[in-house]
């Protein structure tokens, strides 16, 4: 291992040479309080920036082990450190001279969710921060003295201010970790109390705008109706009152623009922990909860949708339904079947983004078109059997389908962003109009999945795996593009990138397993070895974030060349 002085000499020796001379800098260098690792040097100043790490021993960084002795606390501490590191990085990024991307220092941009990320990782023996630097050049001529400024002036100050415990606000660090510990406690309470979700009093659910996930200024604070109020005793916050949504079938009703979809969106994101000040830090949802919607045009490969759609004209087999261009109803049926295959215990559905003919058939249509001529079993007939037979709860936003009152356990109304529990009134109204549909079934729903992951689902390349993301909308693996737009609980583009590597790992290591078990195997590998443990090749990507099993499964099933066996 080389010393910092050796790096300085190398920089002097290559100043003014062609850009390729920077390649000689690759390696590890010992600085007074940390080790600088230059893992990969870019080919020219206009290429992707160079990959760099800082590694600080536990003795030097000084973080008490009690701050990261559980997964939730560890992730929260890493998130807190990464946000502080990023603030310091942006103070110095772009200060060095040069052309192209010279002098730019970049690191993960964290959103409102607290996610495990490859950019910052702490362990009992060390702390590691990953980032990128655009090595400075004029044209393609090395500006070594500008890089020396970055590595010997800017970087030591960035590291000193953000990655040593003694230089941080210990109370702020502890608060971030304690919040995560409280959020973990709420998740445990959901299971113990038979709840699907919890929304704390005082939560701010509306967001700043359609393009900002920050809380709305002046947003109406949430207050739980007394009939649904529960009080939790958290390890750090203490007593916390809020609304407990019981397992079963819950309807959210109300007029347009009164906050129904806002509540559902908060519950969608409640599968993740949130930072303090987000407004939803104490909105916690069953961790496997999956948002369901219609998705015209998606690819479906041999999915069993027979519980929802059967008897198609031409005798098409819906136990192994396949389509390159699914309709709204068949895509929504497949999305539910696949959510169940992935282990979801809670479905989140908004009437606005659902296929109408999948959700309900009114009395007049039933009288005109006999059910023997209609292959779709409306979700209204299945929402109760899903819970009664499979223990799968549903939270459903409805604005026009009052027939769902018959199937509901709980009905709540959003009125000017204030929530009221109106189950008794809804049941009274429903009692005056008896349903013409079968809401309970004794025969088991045909939902068992037999699909196994086949080999060759992903295109191969002699030049290694190339993964690109277009935000959260699309993922390209070599030349195969997966549409991710309707995996609405995908929170970060770094999760999309991680999914790409996970799918590649599964293609190599999990063939022959049922799809759910194949994803489980990949997630188990990530838990054992960390988020970078599935990356092949010499150079690991700097910026990945941990996805949920549900989004990995959803991306897998949207592969247009997905290979499955039975």
mmCIF file of N, CA and C in Angstrom, residues 231-321:
data_model
loop_
_atom_site.group_PDB
_atom_site.id
_atom_site.type_symbol
_atom_site.label_atom_id
_atom_site.label_comp_id
_atom_site.label_asym_id
_atom_site.label_seq_id
_atom_site.Cartn_x
_atom_site.Cartn_y
_atom_site.Cartn_z
ATOM 1 N N UNK A 231 -52.671 3.739 20.545
ATOM 2 C CA UNK A 231 -51.519 4.435 21.134
ATOM 3 C C UNK A 231 -50.390 3.440 21.294
ATOM 4 N N UNK A 232 -49.247 3.779 20.730
ATOM 5 C CA UNK A 232 -48.068 2.931 20.813
ATOM 6 C C UNK A 232 -47.088 3.534 21.812
ATOM 7 N N UNK A 233 -46.324 2.679 22.444
ATOM 8 C CA UNK A 233 -45.281 3.134 23.358
ATOM 9 C C UNK A 233 -43.929 2.799 22.741
ATOM 10 N N UNK A 234 -43.295 3.796 22.135
ATOM 11 C CA UNK A 234 -42.063 3.579 21.385
ATOM 12 C C UNK A 234 -40.839 3.751 22.280
ATOM 13 N N UNK A 235 -39.741 3.077 21.939
ATOM 14 C CA UNK A 235 -38.565 3.107 22.829
ATOM 15 C C UNK A 235 -37.950 4.481 23.022
ATOM 16 N N UNK A 236 -38.059 5.379 22.058
ATOM 17 C CA UNK A 236 -37.419 6.691 22.164
ATOM 18 C C UNK A 236 -38.451 7.828 22.168
ATOM 19 N N UNK A 237 -39.419 7.766 21.274
ATOM 20 C CA UNK A 237 -40.437 8.808 21.209
ATOM 21 C C UNK A 237 -41.379 8.747 22.394
ATOM 22 N N UNK A 238 -41.591 7.541 22.914
ATOM 23 C CA UNK A 238 -42.568 7.357 23.985
ATOM 24 C C UNK A 238 -43.944 7.115 23.401
ATOM 25 N N UNK A 239 -44.976 7.679 24.022
ATOM 26 C CA UNK A 239 -46.355 7.431 23.586
ATOM 27 C C UNK A 239 -46.634 8.161 22.272
ATOM 28 N N UNK A 240 -47.258 7.436 21.355
ATOM 29 C CA UNK A 240 -47.589 7.996 20.052
ATOM 30 C C UNK A 240 -48.976 7.518 19.659
ATOM 31 N N UNK A 241 -49.886 8.473 19.481
ATOM 32 C CA UNK A 241 -51.254 8.151 19.077
ATOM 33 C C UNK A 241 -51.388 8.272 17.565
ATOM 34 N N UNK A 242 -52.215 7.424 16.998
ATOM 35 C CA UNK A 242 -52.463 7.504 15.578
ATOM 36 C C UNK A 242 -53.556 6.544 15.152
ATOM 37 N N UNK A 243 -53.771 6.445 13.863
ATOM 38 C CA UNK A 243 -54.795 5.557 13.325
ATOM 39 C C UNK A 243 -54.198 4.207 12.984
ATOM 40 N N UNK A 244 -54.805 3.159 13.497
ATOM 41 C CA UNK A 244 -54.427 1.808 13.120
ATOM 42 C C UNK A 244 -55.435 1.274 12.118
ATOM 43 N N UNK A 245 -54.972 0.902 10.922
ATOM 44 C CA UNK A 245 -55.844 0.298 9.918
ATOM 45 C C UNK A 245 -55.770 -1.212 10.090
ATOM 46 N N UNK A 246 -56.886 -1.807 10.496
ATOM 47 C CA UNK A 246 -56.903 -3.242 10.761
ATOM 48 C C UNK A 246 -56.780 -4.027 9.464
ATOM 49 N N UNK A 247 -56.259 -5.240 9.578
ATOM 50 C CA UNK A 247 -56.231 -6.134 8.427
ATOM 51 C C UNK A 247 -57.660 -6.419 7.966
ATOM 52 N N UNK A 248 -57.814 -6.726 6.710
ATOM 53 C CA UNK A 248 -59.126 -6.967 6.136
ATOM 54 C C UNK A 248 -59.310 -6.108 4.913
ATOM 55 N N UNK A 249 -60.533 -5.652 4.669
ATOM 56 C CA UNK A 249 -60.845 -4.829 3.505
ATOM 57 C C UNK A 249 -61.229 -3.436 3.992
ATOM 58 N N UNK A 250 -60.421 -2.445 3.604
ATOM 59 C CA UNK A 250 -60.648 -1.057 4.009
ATOM 60 C C UNK A 250 -60.911 -0.208 2.779
ATOM 61 N N UNK A 251 -61.975 0.562 2.805
ATOM 62 C CA UNK A 251 -62.285 1.490 1.727
ATOM 63 C C UNK A 251 -61.972 2.913 2.166
ATOM 64 N N UNK A 252 -61.404 3.679 1.256
ATOM 65 C CA UNK A 252 -61.179 5.114 1.470
ATOM 66 C C UNK A 252 -62.058 5.832 0.456
ATOM 67 N N UNK A 253 -63.048 6.581 0.957
ATOM 68 C CA UNK A 253 -64.011 7.249 0.073
ATOM 69 C C UNK A 253 -63.945 8.749 0.304
ATOM 70 N N UNK A 254 -64.680 9.491 -0.533
ATOM 71 C CA UNK A 254 -64.721 10.942 -0.390
ATOM 72 C C UNK A 254 -64.795 11.604 -1.747
ATOM 73 N N UNK A 255 -65.034 12.896 -1.743
ATOM 74 C CA UNK A 255 -65.111 13.645 -2.987
ATOM 75 C C UNK A 255 -63.741 13.829 -3.621
ATOM 76 N N UNK A 256 -63.758 14.273 -4.876
ATOM 77 C CA UNK A 256 -62.497 14.540 -5.566
ATOM 78 C C UNK A 256 -61.702 15.637 -4.884
ATOM 79 N N UNK A 257 -60.376 15.484 -4.846
ATOM 80 C CA UNK A 257 -59.454 16.480 -4.295
ATOM 81 C C UNK A 257 -59.561 16.630 -2.769
ATOM 82 N N UNK A 258 -60.127 15.644 -2.098
ATOM 83 C CA UNK A 258 -60.242 15.720 -0.645
ATOM 84 C C UNK A 258 -59.141 14.933 0.083
ATOM 85 N N UNK A 259 -58.269 14.243 -0.654
ATOM 86 C CA UNK A 259 -57.114 13.610 -0.020
ATOM 87 C C UNK A 259 -57.106 12.094 -0.029
ATOM 88 N N UNK A 260 -58.009 11.456 -0.789
ATOM 89 C CA UNK A 260 -58.042 9.985 -0.809
ATOM 90 C C UNK A 260 -56.742 9.402 -1.362
ATOM 91 N N UNK A 261 -56.366 9.862 -2.551
ATOM 92 C CA UNK A 261 -55.149 9.338 -3.183
ATOM 93 C C UNK A 261 -53.900 9.770 -2.432
ATOM 94 N N UNK A 262 -53.970 10.921 -1.783
ATOM 95 C CA UNK A 262 -52.832 11.374 -0.967
ATOM 96 C C UNK A 262 -52.582 10.417 0.184
ATOM 97 N N UNK A 263 -53.657 9.978 0.825
ATOM 98 C CA UNK A 263 -53.519 8.999 1.894
ATOM 99 C C UNK A 263 -52.957 7.695 1.353
ATOM 100 N N UNK A 264 -53.468 7.238 0.214
ATOM 101 C CA UNK A 264 -52.987 5.980 -0.349
ATOM 102 C C UNK A 264 -51.516 6.079 -0.720
ATOM 103 N N UNK A 265 -51.115 7.221 -1.273
ATOM 104 C CA UNK A 265 -49.712 7.399 -1.649
ATOM 105 C C UNK A 265 -48.807 7.349 -0.413
ATOM 106 N N UNK A 266 -49.256 7.964 0.670
ATOM 107 C CA UNK A 266 -48.477 7.902 1.913
ATOM 108 C C UNK A 266 -48.350 6.458 2.396
ATOM 109 N N UNK A 267 -49.413 5.684 2.262
ATOM 110 C CA UNK A 267 -49.359 4.276 2.664
ATOM 111 C C UNK A 267 -48.440 3.478 1.739
ATOM 112 N N UNK A 268 -48.452 3.793 0.433
ATOM 113 C CA UNK A 268 -47.533 3.135 -0.500
ATOM 114 C C UNK A 268 -46.089 3.311 -0.046
ATOM 115 N N UNK A 269 -45.742 4.531 0.302
ATOM 116 C CA UNK A 269 -44.362 4.832 0.690
ATOM 117 C C UNK A 269 -44.080 4.459 2.145
ATOM 118 N N UNK A 270 -45.127 4.088 2.883
ATOM 119 C CA UNK A 270 -44.929 3.663 4.262
ATOM 120 C C UNK A 270 -44.209 2.343 4.397
ATOM 121 N N UNK A 271 -43.930 1.678 3.284
ATOM 122 C CA UNK A 271 -43.103 0.461 3.337
ATOM 123 C C UNK A 271 -41.641 0.812 3.600
ATOM 124 N N UNK A 272 -41.287 2.095 3.444
ATOM 125 C CA UNK A 272 -39.935 2.579 3.722
ATOM 126 C C UNK A 272 -39.940 3.463 4.971
ATOM 127 N N UNK A 273 -38.799 3.534 5.637
ATOM 128 C CA UNK A 273 -38.606 4.548 6.667
ATOM 129 C C UNK A 273 -38.328 5.894 5.998
ATOM 130 N N UNK A 274 -38.696 6.969 6.686
ATOM 131 C CA UNK A 274 -38.494 8.317 6.168
ATOM 132 C C UNK A 274 -37.685 9.149 7.152
ATOM 133 N N UNK A 275 -37.038 10.176 6.625
ATOM 134 C CA UNK A 275 -36.214 11.049 7.457
ATOM 135 C C UNK A 275 -37.104 11.946 8.307
ATOM 136 N N UNK A 276 -36.547 12.443 9.404
ATOM 137 C CA UNK A 276 -37.261 13.392 10.258
ATOM 138 C C UNK A 276 -37.606 14.636 9.449
ATOM 139 N N UNK A 277 -38.807 15.153 9.663
ATOM 140 C CA UNK A 277 -39.247 16.338 8.956
ATOM 141 C C UNK A 277 -39.976 16.047 7.664
ATOM 142 N N UNK A 278 -40.010 14.781 7.256
ATOM 143 C CA UNK A 278 -40.711 14.415 6.026
ATOM 144 C C UNK A 278 -42.217 14.544 6.184
ATOM 145 N N UNK A 279 -42.721 14.424 7.409
ATOM 146 C CA UNK A 279 -44.155 14.442 7.648
ATOM 147 C C UNK A 279 -44.768 13.064 7.684
ATOM 148 N N UNK A 280 -44.061 12.076 7.074
ATOM 149 C CA UNK A 280 -44.568 10.703 7.042
ATOM 150 C C UNK A 280 -43.651 9.747 7.802
ATOM 151 N N UNK A 281 -42.824 10.334 8.713
ATOM 152 C CA UNK A 281 -41.861 9.474 9.396
ATOM 153 C C UNK A 281 -42.529 8.461 10.311
ATOM 154 N N UNK A 282 -43.772 8.723 10.711
ATOM 155 C CA UNK A 282 -44.519 7.753 11.518
ATOM 156 C C UNK A 282 -45.742 7.220 10.759
ATOM 157 N N UNK A 283 -45.621 7.168 9.444
ATOM 158 C CA UNK A 283 -46.589 6.449 8.610
ATOM 159 C C UNK A 283 -45.925 5.140 8.218
ATOM 160 N N UNK A 284 -46.433 4.052 8.729
ATOM 161 C CA UNK A 284 -45.770 2.755 8.565
ATOM 162 C C UNK A 284 -46.781 1.741 8.035
ATOM 163 N N UNK A 285 -46.407 1.055 6.973
ATOM 164 C CA UNK A 285 -47.287 0.111 6.302
ATOM 165 C C UNK A 285 -46.655 -1.278 6.302
ATOM 166 N N UNK A 286 -47.500 -2.300 6.342
ATOM 167 C CA UNK A 286 -47.046 -3.679 6.182
ATOM 168 C C UNK A 286 -45.970 -3.750 5.097
ATOM 169 N N UNK A 287 -44.815 -4.348 5.439
ATOM 170 C CA UNK A 287 -43.631 -4.216 4.590
ATOM 171 C C UNK A 287 -43.776 -4.837 3.211
ATOM 172 N N UNK A 288 -44.696 -5.797 3.039
ATOM 173 C CA UNK A 288 -44.873 -6.427 1.733
ATOM 174 C C UNK A 288 -45.971 -5.767 0.901
ATOM 175 N N UNK A 289 -46.551 -4.677 1.393
ATOM 176 C CA UNK A 289 -47.672 -4.025 0.701
ATOM 177 C C UNK A 289 -47.286 -3.688 -0.737
ATOM 178 N N UNK A 290 -48.206 -3.941 -1.660
ATOM 179 C CA UNK A 290 -47.924 -3.749 -3.080
ATOM 180 C C UNK A 290 -49.026 -2.936 -3.736
ATOM 181 N N UNK A 291 -48.629 -1.870 -4.434
ATOM 182 C CA UNK A 291 -49.578 -1.048 -5.185
ATOM 183 C C UNK A 291 -49.960 -1.780 -6.474
ATOM 184 N N UNK A 292 -51.259 -1.857 -6.724
ATOM 185 C CA UNK A 292 -51.792 -2.563 -7.887
ATOM 186 C C UNK A 292 -52.498 -1.565 -8.788
ATOM 187 N N UNK A 293 -52.298 -1.708 -10.091
ATOM 188 C CA UNK A 293 -52.973 -0.839 -11.037
ATOM 189 C C UNK A 293 -53.088 -1.560 -12.377
ATOM 190 N N UNK A 294 -53.902 -1.010 -13.275
ATOM 191 C CA UNK A 294 -53.932 -1.490 -14.652
ATOM 192 C C UNK A 294 -52.683 -0.996 -15.369
ATOM 193 N N UNK A 295 -52.241 -1.761 -16.359
ATOM 194 C CA UNK A 295 -50.970 -1.449 -17.018
ATOM 195 C C UNK A 295 -51.048 -1.882 -18.473
ATOM 196 N N UNK A 296 -51.807 -1.156 -19.248
ATOM 197 C CA UNK A 296 -51.975 -1.500 -20.666
ATOM 198 C C UNK A 296 -50.619 -1.666 -21.349
ATOM 199 N N UNK A 297 -50.492 -2.751 -22.105
ATOM 200 C CA UNK A 297 -49.300 -2.940 -22.918
ATOM 201 C C UNK A 297 -48.183 -3.722 -22.277
ATOM 202 N N UNK A 298 -48.310 -4.107 -21.001
ATOM 203 C CA UNK A 298 -47.207 -4.824 -20.368
ATOM 204 C C UNK A 298 -47.125 -6.255 -20.894
ATOM 205 N N UNK A 299 -45.941 -6.824 -20.793
ATOM 206 C CA UNK A 299 -45.725 -8.215 -21.181
ATOM 207 C C UNK A 299 -46.067 -9.122 -20.005
ATOM 208 N N UNK A 300 -46.736 -10.230 -20.291
ATOM 209 C CA UNK A 300 -47.084 -11.226 -19.277
ATOM 210 C C UNK A 300 -46.626 -12.582 -19.785
ATOM 211 N N UNK A 301 -45.918 -13.327 -18.939
ATOM 212 C CA UNK A 301 -45.383 -14.625 -19.347
ATOM 213 C C UNK A 301 -45.920 -15.731 -18.462
ATOM 214 N N UNK A 302 -46.828 -16.530 -18.984
ATOM 215 C CA UNK A 302 -47.316 -17.755 -18.337
ATOM 216 C C UNK A 302 -47.764 -17.527 -16.896
ATOM 217 N N UNK A 303 -48.540 -16.486 -16.675
ATOM 218 C CA UNK A 303 -49.027 -16.152 -15.333
ATOM 219 C C UNK A 303 -50.420 -16.750 -15.131
ATOM 220 N N UNK A 304 -50.668 -17.267 -13.944
ATOM 221 C CA UNK A 304 -51.969 -17.848 -13.616
ATOM 222 C C UNK A 304 -52.926 -16.741 -13.174
ATOM 223 N N UNK A 305 -53.795 -16.320 -14.095
ATOM 224 C CA UNK A 305 -54.786 -15.287 -13.774
ATOM 225 C C UNK A 305 -56.192 -15.872 -13.753
ATOM 226 N N UNK A 306 -56.287 -17.204 -13.641
ATOM 227 C CA UNK A 306 -57.585 -17.867 -13.771
ATOM 228 C C UNK A 306 -58.548 -17.521 -12.646
ATOM 229 N N UNK A 307 -58.058 -17.060 -11.502
ATOM 230 C CA UNK A 307 -58.966 -16.634 -10.431
ATOM 231 C C UNK A 307 -59.746 -15.390 -10.840
ATOM 232 N N UNK A 308 -59.189 -14.618 -11.760
ATOM 233 C CA UNK A 308 -59.785 -13.349 -12.155
ATOM 234 C C UNK A 308 -60.395 -13.393 -13.552
ATOM 235 N N UNK A 309 -59.760 -14.145 -14.444
ATOM 236 C CA UNK A 309 -60.214 -14.195 -15.832
ATOM 237 C C UNK A 309 -60.139 -15.643 -16.318
ATOM 238 N N UNK A 310 -61.250 -16.155 -16.844
ATOM 239 C CA UNK A 310 -61.288 -17.525 -17.371
ATOM 240 C C UNK A 310 -62.345 -17.604 -18.454
ATOM 241 N N UNK A 311 -62.294 -18.689 -19.219
ATOM 242 C CA UNK A 311 -63.286 -18.860 -20.278
ATOM 243 C C UNK A 311 -63.146 -17.864 -21.394
ATOM 244 N N UNK A 312 -61.899 -17.521 -21.769
ATOM 245 C CA UNK A 312 -61.688 -16.581 -22.867
ATOM 246 C C UNK A 312 -62.121 -17.196 -24.195
ATOM 247 N N UNK A 313 -62.629 -16.398 -25.118
ATOM 248 C CA UNK A 313 -62.964 -16.917 -26.450
ATOM 249 C C UNK A 313 -61.750 -17.605 -27.086
ATOM 250 N N UNK A 314 -62.016 -18.710 -27.744
ATOM 251 C CA UNK A 314 -60.927 -19.468 -28.349
ATOM 252 C C UNK A 314 -60.267 -20.439 -27.403
ATOM 253 N N UNK A 315 -60.753 -20.488 -26.167
ATOM 254 C CA UNK A 315 -60.217 -21.456 -25.216
ATOM 255 C C UNK A 315 -58.820 -21.159 -24.723
ATOM 256 N N UNK A 316 -58.409 -19.883 -24.730
ATOM 257 C CA UNK A 316 -57.061 -19.542 -24.242
ATOM 258 C C UNK A 316 -56.909 -19.929 -22.781
ATOM 259 N N UNK A 317 -55.760 -20.490 -22.459
ATOM 260 C CA UNK A 317 -55.492 -20.993 -21.108
ATOM 261 C C UNK A 317 -55.066 -19.838 -20.207
ATOM 262 N N UNK A 318 -55.891 -19.500 -19.228
ATOM 263 C CA UNK A 318 -55.532 -18.399 -18.319
ATOM 264 C C UNK A 318 -54.773 -18.888 -17.096
ATOM 265 N N UNK A 319 -54.539 -20.214 -16.989
ATOM 266 C CA UNK A 319 -53.642 -20.671 -15.925
ATOM 267 C C UNK A 319 -52.191 -20.445 -16.314
ATOM 268 N N UNK A 320 -51.958 -20.247 -17.633
ATOM 269 C CA UNK A 320 -50.628 -19.905 -18.140
ATOM 270 C C UNK A 320 -50.806 -18.800 -19.180
ATOM 271 N N UNK A 321 -51.317 -17.677 -18.702
ATOM 272 C CA UNK A 321 -51.658 -16.602 -19.620
ATOM 273 C C UNK A 321 -50.398 -15.884 -20.092
#
